Amino acid sequence: MNKITYCTLDTETVGGACGSNDIYNLSGIIHDREGNYLATFNFLVAEHYTRINSAIYGKKNLHRYAEMISKGEITIIPTEAEAIAIVDSLLDFYNVKYVMAFNTGYDYTRTACSALLEGREFIDIQLMAMQIFGGRKTYSDFCHEHNFRSGGKGTKCASSAESYYAYITKNPDFEEEHTAFADSAIEVEIFTSCVRTHKKYTKNCHWHDFGGKWTLVRGW
Protein backbone atom coordinates (compact mmCIF):
# COMPACT_ATOMS: atom_id res chain seq x y z
CA MET A 1 0.00 0.00 0.00
CA ASN A 2 1.35 3.43 -0.98
CA LYS A 3 -1.12 5.52 0.97
CA ILE A 4 -0.70 6.30 4.66
CA THR A 5 -3.18 4.28 6.67
CA TYR A 6 -4.90 5.22 9.91
CA CYS A 7 -6.87 3.38 12.56
CA THR A 8 -9.58 5.26 14.43
CA LEU A 9 -10.50 3.27 17.53
CA ASP A 10 -12.98 3.59 20.37
CA THR A 11 -13.49 1.71 23.61
CA GLU A 12 -16.40 1.25 25.95
CA THR A 13 -15.25 0.36 29.44
CA VAL A 14 -16.70 -0.85 32.70
CA GLY A 15 -17.19 2.14 34.95
CA GLY A 16 -16.33 4.71 32.28
CA ALA A 17 -13.59 7.30 32.81
CA CYS A 18 -13.60 6.80 36.59
CA GLY A 19 -13.94 3.02 36.53
CA SER A 20 -11.66 0.03 36.16
CA ASN A 21 -10.97 0.76 32.45
CA ASP A 22 -11.69 -2.87 31.52
CA ILE A 23 -12.88 -2.88 27.90
CA TYR A 24 -16.16 -4.62 27.09
CA ASN A 25 -16.56 -3.17 23.57
CA LEU A 26 -13.53 -2.54 21.35
CA SER A 27 -14.10 -1.35 17.81
CA GLY A 28 -12.37 0.55 15.09
CA ILE A 29 -11.98 1.46 11.45
CA ILE A 30 -8.80 1.22 9.38
CA HIS A 31 -8.99 3.84 6.67
CA ASP A 32 -7.08 6.22 4.44
CA ARG A 33 -6.73 9.99 4.70
CA GLU A 34 -9.94 10.53 2.74
CA GLY A 35 -11.91 8.28 5.09
CA ASN A 36 -12.25 5.29 2.76
CA TYR A 37 -12.64 2.15 4.85
CA LEU A 38 -10.03 -0.60 4.41
CA ALA A 39 -11.16 -2.80 7.30
CA THR A 40 -13.38 -2.68 10.37
CA PHE A 41 -13.59 -4.57 13.63
CA ASN A 42 -16.26 -4.68 16.32
CA PHE A 43 -15.51 -6.83 19.35
CA LEU A 44 -17.53 -7.67 22.43
CA VAL A 45 -15.17 -8.81 25.20
CA ALA A 46 -16.82 -11.69 27.03
CA GLU A 47 -14.77 -11.51 30.24
CA HIS A 48 -15.96 -7.96 30.94
CA TYR A 49 -19.34 -7.92 29.23
CA THR A 50 -20.89 -9.71 32.21
CA ARG A 51 -20.28 -6.47 34.21
CA ILE A 52 -21.99 -4.22 31.67
CA ASN A 53 -24.66 -3.15 34.16
CA SER A 54 -21.99 -1.22 36.05
CA ALA A 55 -21.13 0.78 32.91
CA ILE A 56 -23.07 4.02 32.47
CA TYR A 57 -23.65 3.63 28.74
CA GLY A 58 -23.41 -0.16 28.72
CA LYS A 59 -26.67 -0.78 30.55
CA LYS A 60 -28.41 1.81 28.35
CA ASN A 61 -27.23 0.00 25.22
CA LEU A 62 -28.00 -3.59 26.18
CA HIS A 63 -30.66 -3.72 23.47
CA ARG A 64 -28.17 -2.47 20.87
CA TYR A 65 -25.61 -5.13 21.75
CA ALA A 66 -28.30 -7.82 21.70
CA GLU A 67 -29.32 -6.66 18.22
CA MET A 68 -25.70 -6.61 17.00
CA ILE A 69 -25.21 -10.16 18.29
CA SER A 70 -28.40 -11.42 16.63
CA LYS A 71 -27.43 -9.80 13.30
CA GLY A 72 -23.83 -11.00 13.42
CA GLU A 73 -22.56 -7.40 13.49
CA ILE A 74 -20.25 -7.92 16.46
CA THR A 75 -17.69 -10.63 17.25
CA ILE A 76 -17.48 -12.07 20.74
CA ILE A 77 -13.85 -12.39 21.89
CA PRO A 78 -13.15 -14.31 25.12
CA THR A 79 -10.61 -11.94 26.68
CA GLU A 80 -9.40 -8.36 26.42
CA ALA A 81 -5.84 -9.56 25.75
CA GLU A 82 -7.01 -11.60 22.76
CA ALA A 83 -8.98 -8.64 21.37
CA ILE A 84 -5.93 -6.36 21.63
CA ALA A 85 -3.72 -8.97 19.96
CA ILE A 86 -6.12 -9.27 17.02
CA VAL A 87 -6.23 -5.50 16.57
CA ASP A 88 -2.43 -5.32 16.74
CA SER A 89 -2.19 -7.93 13.97
CA LEU A 90 -4.66 -5.98 11.83
CA LEU A 91 -2.65 -2.80 12.28
CA ASP A 92 0.48 -4.65 11.15
CA PHE A 93 -1.28 -6.21 8.17
CA TYR A 94 -2.57 -2.85 6.93
CA ASN A 95 0.69 -1.09 7.80
CA VAL A 96 -1.10 1.48 9.95
CA LYS A 97 1.10 4.50 10.68
CA TYR A 98 -1.26 6.50 12.90
CA VAL A 99 -3.49 5.12 15.64
CA MET A 100 -6.21 7.60 16.54
CA ALA A 101 -9.11 8.20 18.89
CA PHE A 102 -11.17 11.20 19.83
CA ASN A 103 -9.55 11.12 23.26
CA THR A 104 -6.23 9.30 22.97
CA GLY A 105 -5.42 10.34 26.52
CA TYR A 106 -8.06 7.85 27.61
CA ASP A 107 -8.29 5.15 24.94
CA TYR A 108 -4.54 4.77 24.46
CA THR A 109 -3.23 5.48 27.95
CA ARG A 110 -5.91 4.40 30.41
CA THR A 111 -6.78 1.06 28.78
CA ALA A 112 -4.98 -2.00 27.42
CA CYS A 113 -4.90 -0.29 24.02
CA SER A 114 -1.64 1.33 25.17
CA ALA A 115 0.03 -1.78 23.71
CA LEU A 116 -1.04 -0.64 20.23
CA LEU A 117 1.20 2.46 20.39
CA GLU A 118 4.44 0.53 20.15
CA GLY A 119 6.18 1.45 16.90
CA ARG A 120 3.34 3.71 15.77
CA GLU A 121 2.47 7.41 15.86
CA PHE A 122 -0.84 8.81 17.04
CA ILE A 123 -3.29 11.61 16.39
CA ASP A 124 -5.74 12.89 18.98
CA ILE A 125 -8.88 13.76 17.00
CA GLN A 126 -10.25 15.92 19.80
CA LEU A 127 -7.11 18.06 19.83
CA MET A 128 -7.21 18.19 16.02
CA ALA A 129 -10.84 19.39 16.01
CA MET A 130 -10.15 21.93 18.75
CA GLN A 131 -7.25 23.39 16.76
CA ILE A 132 -9.17 23.56 13.48
CA PHE A 133 -12.82 24.15 14.44
CA GLY A 134 -12.70 25.19 18.10
CA GLY A 135 -11.71 28.78 17.46
CA ARG A 136 -14.21 29.46 14.70
CA LYS A 137 -16.94 31.96 15.36
CA THR A 138 -19.36 29.70 13.48
CA TYR A 139 -18.60 26.89 15.94
CA SER A 140 -19.03 29.21 18.93
CA ASP A 141 -22.34 30.47 17.53
CA PHE A 142 -23.50 26.91 16.84
CA CYS A 143 -22.67 25.76 20.39
CA HIS A 144 -24.40 28.70 22.03
CA GLU A 145 -27.46 28.45 19.82
CA HIS A 146 -27.91 24.73 20.39
CA ASN A 147 -26.67 24.50 23.98
CA PHE A 148 -23.48 22.52 23.40
CA ARG A 149 -21.77 23.80 26.54
CA SER A 150 -19.10 22.67 28.96
CA GLY A 151 -17.30 23.99 32.02
CA GLY A 152 -18.54 24.35 35.57
CA LYS A 153 -20.94 27.18 34.69
CA GLY A 154 -21.68 25.96 31.18
CA THR A 155 -20.14 29.08 29.67
CA LYS A 156 -17.62 27.38 27.38
CA CYS A 157 -18.27 25.68 24.07
CA ALA A 158 -18.33 21.90 24.25
CA SER A 159 -15.36 20.03 22.80
CA SER A 160 -16.98 16.61 22.53
CA ALA A 161 -17.25 14.26 19.57
CA GLU A 162 -20.99 14.85 19.73
CA SER A 163 -20.68 18.64 19.45
CA TYR A 164 -18.10 18.59 16.66
CA TYR A 165 -20.02 15.99 14.65
CA ALA A 166 -23.26 17.94 15.11
CA TYR A 167 -21.44 21.05 13.86
CA ILE A 168 -19.85 19.52 10.75
CA THR A 169 -23.09 17.78 9.75
CA LYS A 170 -25.27 20.78 10.65
CA ASN A 171 -27.41 18.45 12.75
CA PRO A 172 -27.93 19.96 16.23
CA ASP A 173 -30.18 17.05 17.22
CA PHE A 174 -27.41 14.48 16.84
CA GLU A 175 -26.78 12.29 19.89
CA GLU A 176 -23.75 10.06 20.25
CA GLU A 177 -24.68 6.38 20.53
CA HIS A 178 -21.86 5.41 22.89
CA THR A 179 -21.19 2.06 21.30
CA ALA A 180 -17.61 1.70 20.13
CA PHE A 181 -18.17 1.12 16.41
CA ALA A 182 -20.78 3.85 15.95
CA ASP A 183 -18.57 6.31 17.81
CA SER A 184 -15.52 5.31 15.73
CA ALA A 185 -17.49 6.06 12.56
CA ILE A 186 -18.34 9.61 13.59
CA GLU A 187 -14.76 10.18 14.71
CA VAL A 188 -13.53 9.21 11.23
CA GLU A 189 -15.92 11.83 9.84
CA ILE A 190 -14.54 14.48 12.20
CA PHE A 191 -10.99 13.55 11.17
CA THR A 192 -11.70 13.77 7.44
CA SER A 193 -13.56 17.06 7.88
CA CYS A 194 -10.49 18.45 9.61
CA VAL A 195 -8.19 17.12 6.87
CA ARG A 196 -10.28 18.77 4.15
CA THR A 197 -9.60 22.20 5.64
CA HIS A 198 -5.87 21.76 4.84
CA LYS A 199 -5.09 23.45 8.17
CA LYS A 200 -2.14 22.47 10.36
CA TYR A 201 -2.69 20.33 13.44
CA THR A 202 -0.50 18.77 16.12
CA LYS A 203 0.42 15.08 15.97
CA ASN A 204 1.71 12.87 18.78
CA CYS A 205 0.15 15.07 21.46
CA HIS A 206 -2.90 14.62 23.66
CA TRP A 207 -4.76 16.40 26.42
CA HIS A 208 -4.16 15.09 29.92
CA ASP A 209 -6.02 15.95 33.11
CA PHE A 210 -3.51 16.86 35.83
CA GLY A 211 -5.69 17.25 38.90
CA GLY A 212 -8.43 19.14 37.09
CA LYS A 213 -6.07 21.16 34.86
CA TRP A 214 -6.05 20.03 31.23
CA THR A 215 -2.57 20.22 29.73
CA LEU A 216 -1.16 19.46 26.28
CA VAL A 217 1.25 16.54 26.54
CA ARG A 218 3.69 15.46 23.84
CA GLY A 219 4.11 11.70 23.62
CA TRP A 220 3.10 9.57 26.56
mmCIF file of C-alpha atoms in Angstrom:
data_model
loop_
_atom_site.group_PDB
_atom_site.id
_atom_site.type_symbol
_atom_site.label_atom_id
_atom_site.label_comp_id
_atom_site.label_asym_id
_atom_site.label_seq_id
_atom_site.Cartn_x
_atom_site.Cartn_y
_atom_site.Cartn_z
ATOM 1 C CA MET A 1 0.000 0.000 0.000
ATOM 2 C CA ASN A 2 1.352 3.433 -0.980
ATOM 3 C CA LYS A 3 -1.121 5.524 0.975
ATOM 4 C CA ILE A 4 -0.704 6.303 4.659
ATOM 5 C CA THR A 5 -3.184 4.280 6.671
ATOM 6 C CA TYR A 6 -4.896 5.219 9.913
ATOM 7 C CA CYS A 7 -6.870 3.385 12.555
ATOM 8 C CA THR A 8 -9.582 5.256 14.431
ATOM 9 C CA LEU A 9 -10.495 3.273 17.526
ATOM 10 C CA ASP A 10 -12.975 3.592 20.365
ATOM 11 C CA THR A 11 -13.486 1.712 23.607
ATOM 12 C CA GLU A 12 -16.398 1.252 25.953
ATOM 13 C CA THR A 13 -15.246 0.356 29.438
ATOM 14 C CA VAL A 14 -16.704 -0.850 32.696
ATOM 15 C CA GLY A 15 -17.188 2.140 34.951
ATOM 16 C CA GLY A 16 -16.328 4.707 32.276
ATOM 17 C CA ALA A 17 -13.593 7.304 32.812
ATOM 18 C CA CYS A 18 -13.596 6.799 36.587
ATOM 19 C CA GLY A 19 -13.937 3.023 36.535
ATOM 20 C CA SER A 20 -11.660 0.029 36.156
ATOM 21 C CA ASN A 21 -10.971 0.757 32.447
ATOM 22 C CA ASP A 22 -11.693 -2.868 31.518
ATOM 23 C CA ILE A 23 -12.881 -2.884 27.903
ATOM 24 C CA TYR A 24 -16.158 -4.621 27.086
ATOM 25 C CA ASN A 25 -16.558 -3.173 23.566
ATOM 26 C CA LEU A 26 -13.525 -2.537 21.349
ATOM 27 C CA SER A 27 -14.102 -1.346 17.808
ATOM 28 C CA GLY A 28 -12.371 0.553 15.090
ATOM 29 C CA ILE A 29 -11.979 1.465 11.448
ATOM 30 C CA ILE A 30 -8.803 1.216 9.384
ATOM 31 C CA HIS A 31 -8.986 3.841 6.669
ATOM 32 C CA ASP A 32 -7.079 6.223 4.439
ATOM 33 C CA ARG A 33 -6.727 9.995 4.699
ATOM 34 C CA GLU A 34 -9.944 10.527 2.741
ATOM 35 C CA GLY A 35 -11.912 8.278 5.092
ATOM 36 C CA ASN A 36 -12.247 5.290 2.757
ATOM 37 C CA TYR A 37 -12.636 2.147 4.854
ATOM 38 C CA LEU A 38 -10.033 -0.601 4.409
ATOM 39 C CA ALA A 39 -11.157 -2.804 7.305
ATOM 40 C CA THR A 40 -13.376 -2.683 10.368
ATOM 41 C CA PHE A 41 -13.590 -4.573 13.633
ATOM 42 C CA ASN A 42 -16.259 -4.680 16.316
ATOM 43 C CA PHE A 43 -15.509 -6.833 19.350
ATOM 44 C CA LEU A 44 -17.526 -7.671 22.435
ATOM 45 C CA VAL A 45 -15.170 -8.810 25.197
ATOM 46 C CA ALA A 46 -16.823 -11.693 27.029
ATOM 47 C CA GLU A 47 -14.771 -11.512 30.242
ATOM 48 C CA HIS A 48 -15.963 -7.958 30.942
ATOM 49 C CA TYR A 49 -19.345 -7.916 29.230
ATOM 50 C CA THR A 50 -20.887 -9.706 32.210
ATOM 51 C CA ARG A 51 -20.282 -6.474 34.206
ATOM 52 C CA ILE A 52 -21.988 -4.219 31.667
ATOM 53 C CA ASN A 53 -24.660 -3.149 34.158
ATOM 54 C CA SER A 54 -21.987 -1.221 36.048
ATOM 55 C CA ALA A 55 -21.132 0.779 32.910
ATOM 56 C CA ILE A 56 -23.075 4.023 32.468
ATOM 57 C CA TYR A 57 -23.645 3.629 28.737
ATOM 58 C CA GLY A 58 -23.415 -0.160 28.723
ATOM 59 C CA LYS A 59 -26.674 -0.775 30.550
ATOM 60 C CA LYS A 60 -28.412 1.808 28.355
ATOM 61 C CA ASN A 61 -27.231 0.001 25.223
ATOM 62 C CA LEU A 62 -28.002 -3.591 26.184
ATOM 63 C CA HIS A 63 -30.657 -3.718 23.468
ATOM 64 C CA ARG A 64 -28.171 -2.466 20.865
ATOM 65 C CA TYR A 65 -25.611 -5.129 21.754
ATOM 66 C CA ALA A 66 -28.302 -7.820 21.704
ATOM 67 C CA GLU A 67 -29.319 -6.656 18.224
ATOM 68 C CA MET A 68 -25.702 -6.611 17.004
ATOM 69 C CA ILE A 69 -25.211 -10.161 18.285
ATOM 70 C CA SER A 70 -28.397 -11.416 16.631
ATOM 71 C CA LYS A 71 -27.431 -9.800 13.302
ATOM 72 C CA GLY A 72 -23.831 -10.996 13.422
ATOM 73 C CA GLU A 73 -22.560 -7.401 13.488
ATOM 74 C CA ILE A 74 -20.250 -7.924 16.460
ATOM 75 C CA THR A 75 -17.695 -10.635 17.246
ATOM 76 C CA ILE A 76 -17.477 -12.071 20.743
ATOM 77 C CA ILE A 77 -13.846 -12.388 21.886
ATOM 78 C CA PRO A 78 -13.155 -14.308 25.125
ATOM 79 C CA THR A 79 -10.612 -11.945 26.678
ATOM 80 C CA GLU A 80 -9.403 -8.364 26.415
ATOM 81 C CA ALA A 81 -5.844 -9.560 25.754
ATOM 82 C CA GLU A 82 -7.007 -11.596 22.756
ATOM 83 C CA ALA A 83 -8.977 -8.641 21.367
ATOM 84 C CA ILE A 84 -5.930 -6.355 21.634
ATOM 85 C CA ALA A 85 -3.717 -8.966 19.958
ATOM 86 C CA ILE A 86 -6.118 -9.274 17.016
ATOM 87 C CA VAL A 87 -6.228 -5.502 16.567
ATOM 88 C CA ASP A 88 -2.426 -5.323 16.739
ATOM 89 C CA SER A 89 -2.187 -7.927 13.974
ATOM 90 C CA LEU A 90 -4.662 -5.979 11.834
ATOM 91 C CA LEU A 91 -2.647 -2.799 12.276
ATOM 92 C CA ASP A 92 0.478 -4.651 11.155
ATOM 93 C CA PHE A 93 -1.277 -6.206 8.166
ATOM 94 C CA TYR A 94 -2.569 -2.853 6.928
ATOM 95 C CA ASN A 95 0.690 -1.089 7.798
ATOM 96 C CA VAL A 96 -1.098 1.483 9.953
ATOM 97 C CA LYS A 97 1.095 4.499 10.684
ATOM 98 C CA TYR A 98 -1.259 6.504 12.902
ATOM 99 C CA VAL A 99 -3.490 5.122 15.637
ATOM 100 C CA MET A 100 -6.215 7.603 16.544
ATOM 101 C CA ALA A 101 -9.106 8.195 18.893
ATOM 102 C CA PHE A 102 -11.171 11.196 19.834
ATOM 103 C CA ASN A 103 -9.546 11.116 23.258
ATOM 104 C CA THR A 104 -6.233 9.303 22.966
ATOM 105 C CA GLY A 105 -5.415 10.341 26.522
ATOM 106 C CA TYR A 106 -8.059 7.845 27.609
ATOM 107 C CA ASP A 107 -8.293 5.147 24.945
ATOM 108 C CA TYR A 108 -4.538 4.768 24.459
ATOM 109 C CA THR A 109 -3.235 5.484 27.948
ATOM 110 C CA ARG A 110 -5.913 4.403 30.411
ATOM 111 C CA THR A 111 -6.779 1.062 28.781
ATOM 112 C CA ALA A 112 -4.976 -2.000 27.421
ATOM 113 C CA CYS A 113 -4.899 -0.287 24.019
ATOM 114 C CA SER A 114 -1.642 1.325 25.174
ATOM 115 C CA ALA A 115 0.028 -1.779 23.713
ATOM 116 C CA LEU A 116 -1.035 -0.636 20.226
ATOM 117 C CA LEU A 117 1.195 2.455 20.389
ATOM 118 C CA GLU A 118 4.438 0.535 20.153
ATOM 119 C CA GLY A 119 6.180 1.450 16.904
ATOM 120 C CA ARG A 120 3.342 3.713 15.772
ATOM 121 C CA GLU A 121 2.466 7.408 15.856
ATOM 122 C CA PHE A 122 -0.835 8.811 17.040
ATOM 123 C CA ILE A 123 -3.293 11.609 16.394
ATOM 124 C CA ASP A 124 -5.743 12.886 18.978
ATOM 125 C CA ILE A 125 -8.880 13.759 16.995
ATOM 126 C CA GLN A 126 -10.253 15.916 19.801
ATOM 127 C CA LEU A 127 -7.111 18.060 19.825
ATOM 128 C CA MET A 128 -7.215 18.193 16.015
ATOM 129 C CA ALA A 129 -10.844 19.391 16.008
ATOM 130 C CA MET A 130 -10.152 21.926 18.747
ATOM 131 C CA GLN A 131 -7.249 23.386 16.760
ATOM 132 C CA ILE A 132 -9.171 23.556 13.483
ATOM 133 C CA PHE A 133 -12.822 24.153 14.440
ATOM 134 C CA GLY A 134 -12.699 25.190 18.098
ATOM 135 C CA GLY A 135 -11.709 28.783 17.463
ATOM 136 C CA ARG A 136 -14.210 29.457 14.696
ATOM 137 C CA LYS A 137 -16.940 31.964 15.363
ATOM 138 C CA THR A 138 -19.365 29.703 13.477
ATOM 139 C CA TYR A 139 -18.596 26.895 15.943
ATOM 140 C CA SER A 140 -19.029 29.208 18.934
ATOM 141 C CA ASP A 141 -22.337 30.468 17.533
ATOM 142 C CA PHE A 142 -23.501 26.909 16.841
ATOM 143 C CA CYS A 143 -22.672 25.765 20.390
ATOM 144 C CA HIS A 144 -24.396 28.705 22.034
ATOM 145 C CA GLU A 145 -27.456 28.448 19.817
ATOM 146 C CA HIS A 146 -27.909 24.726 20.390
ATOM 147 C CA ASN A 147 -26.674 24.502 23.982
ATOM 148 C CA PHE A 148 -23.482 22.518 23.400
ATOM 149 C CA ARG A 149 -21.773 23.804 26.538
ATOM 150 C CA SER A 150 -19.097 22.670 28.963
ATOM 151 C CA GLY A 151 -17.300 23.988 32.025
ATOM 152 C CA GLY A 152 -18.537 24.355 35.567
ATOM 153 C CA LYS A 153 -20.939 27.176 34.693
ATOM 154 C CA GLY A 154 -21.676 25.964 31.183
ATOM 155 C CA THR A 155 -20.139 29.082 29.673
ATOM 156 C CA LYS A 156 -17.623 27.379 27.378
ATOM 157 C CA CYS A 157 -18.268 25.681 24.067
ATOM 158 C CA ALA A 158 -18.327 21.904 24.255
ATOM 159 C CA SER A 159 -15.358 20.026 22.802
ATOM 160 C CA SER A 160 -16.976 16.613 22.535
ATOM 161 C CA ALA A 161 -17.246 14.262 19.569
ATOM 162 C CA GLU A 162 -20.993 14.851 19.732
ATOM 163 C CA SER A 163 -20.680 18.636 19.455
ATOM 164 C CA TYR A 164 -18.099 18.587 16.656
ATOM 165 C CA TYR A 165 -20.017 15.991 14.652
ATOM 166 C CA ALA A 166 -23.261 17.944 15.110
ATOM 167 C CA TYR A 167 -21.440 21.045 13.860
ATOM 168 C CA ILE A 168 -19.850 19.524 10.749
ATOM 169 C CA THR A 169 -23.089 17.778 9.751
ATOM 170 C CA LYS A 170 -25.274 20.778 10.650
ATOM 171 C CA ASN A 171 -27.413 18.454 12.753
ATOM 172 C CA PRO A 172 -27.929 19.964 16.232
ATOM 173 C CA ASP A 173 -30.180 17.055 17.225
ATOM 174 C CA PHE A 174 -27.415 14.477 16.837
ATOM 175 C CA GLU A 175 -26.784 12.290 19.885
ATOM 176 C CA GLU A 176 -23.752 10.060 20.250
ATOM 177 C CA GLU A 177 -24.680 6.379 20.526
ATOM 178 C CA HIS A 178 -21.860 5.412 22.889
ATOM 179 C CA THR A 179 -21.187 2.059 21.304
ATOM 180 C CA ALA A 180 -17.608 1.704 20.131
ATOM 181 C CA PHE A 181 -18.175 1.117 16.405
ATOM 182 C CA ALA A 182 -20.781 3.849 15.948
ATOM 183 C CA ASP A 183 -18.575 6.305 17.808
ATOM 184 C CA SER A 184 -15.525 5.312 15.729
ATOM 185 C CA ALA A 185 -17.485 6.060 12.563
ATOM 186 C CA ILE A 186 -18.343 9.610 13.586
ATOM 187 C CA GLU A 187 -14.757 10.183 14.706
ATOM 188 C CA VAL A 188 -13.526 9.213 11.226
ATOM 189 C CA GLU A 189 -15.917 11.830 9.836
ATOM 190 C CA ILE A 190 -14.544 14.477 12.200
ATOM 191 C CA PHE A 191 -10.991 13.553 11.172
ATOM 192 C CA THR A 192 -11.697 13.768 7.435
ATOM 193 C CA SER A 193 -13.565 17.061 7.883
ATOM 194 C CA CYS A 194 -10.486 18.447 9.613
ATOM 195 C CA VAL A 195 -8.190 17.124 6.870
ATOM 196 C CA ARG A 196 -10.284 18.771 4.149
ATOM 197 C CA THR A 197 -9.596 22.204 5.643
ATOM 198 C CA HIS A 198 -5.868 21.764 4.842
ATOM 199 C CA LYS A 199 -5.089 23.448 8.170
ATOM 200 C CA LYS A 200 -2.143 22.467 10.360
ATOM 201 C CA TYR A 201 -2.689 20.333 13.439
ATOM 202 C CA THR A 202 -0.500 18.770 16.116
ATOM 203 C CA LYS A 203 0.421 15.078 15.972
ATOM 204 C CA ASN A 204 1.708 12.870 18.777
ATOM 205 C CA CYS A 205 0.146 15.074 21.463
ATOM 206 C CA HIS A 206 -2.899 14.623 23.659
ATOM 207 C CA TRP A 207 -4.755 16.403 26.420
ATOM 208 C CA HIS A 208 -4.155 15.091 29.922
ATOM 209 C CA ASP A 209 -6.015 15.950 33.108
ATOM 210 C CA PHE A 210 -3.509 16.861 35.827
ATOM 211 C CA GLY A 211 -5.693 17.250 38.901
ATOM 212 C CA GLY A 212 -8.425 19.144 37.089
ATOM 213 C CA LYS A 213 -6.072 21.163 34.860
ATOM 214 C CA TRP A 214 -6.047 20.033 31.233
ATOM 215 C CA THR A 215 -2.570 20.222 29.727
ATOM 216 C CA LEU A 216 -1.159 19.462 26.284
ATOM 217 C CA VAL A 217 1.254 16.543 26.541
ATOM 218 C CA ARG A 218 3.687 15.460 23.841
ATOM 219 C CA GLY A 219 4.114 11.701 23.616
ATOM 220 C CA TRP A 220 3.101 9.568 26.560
#
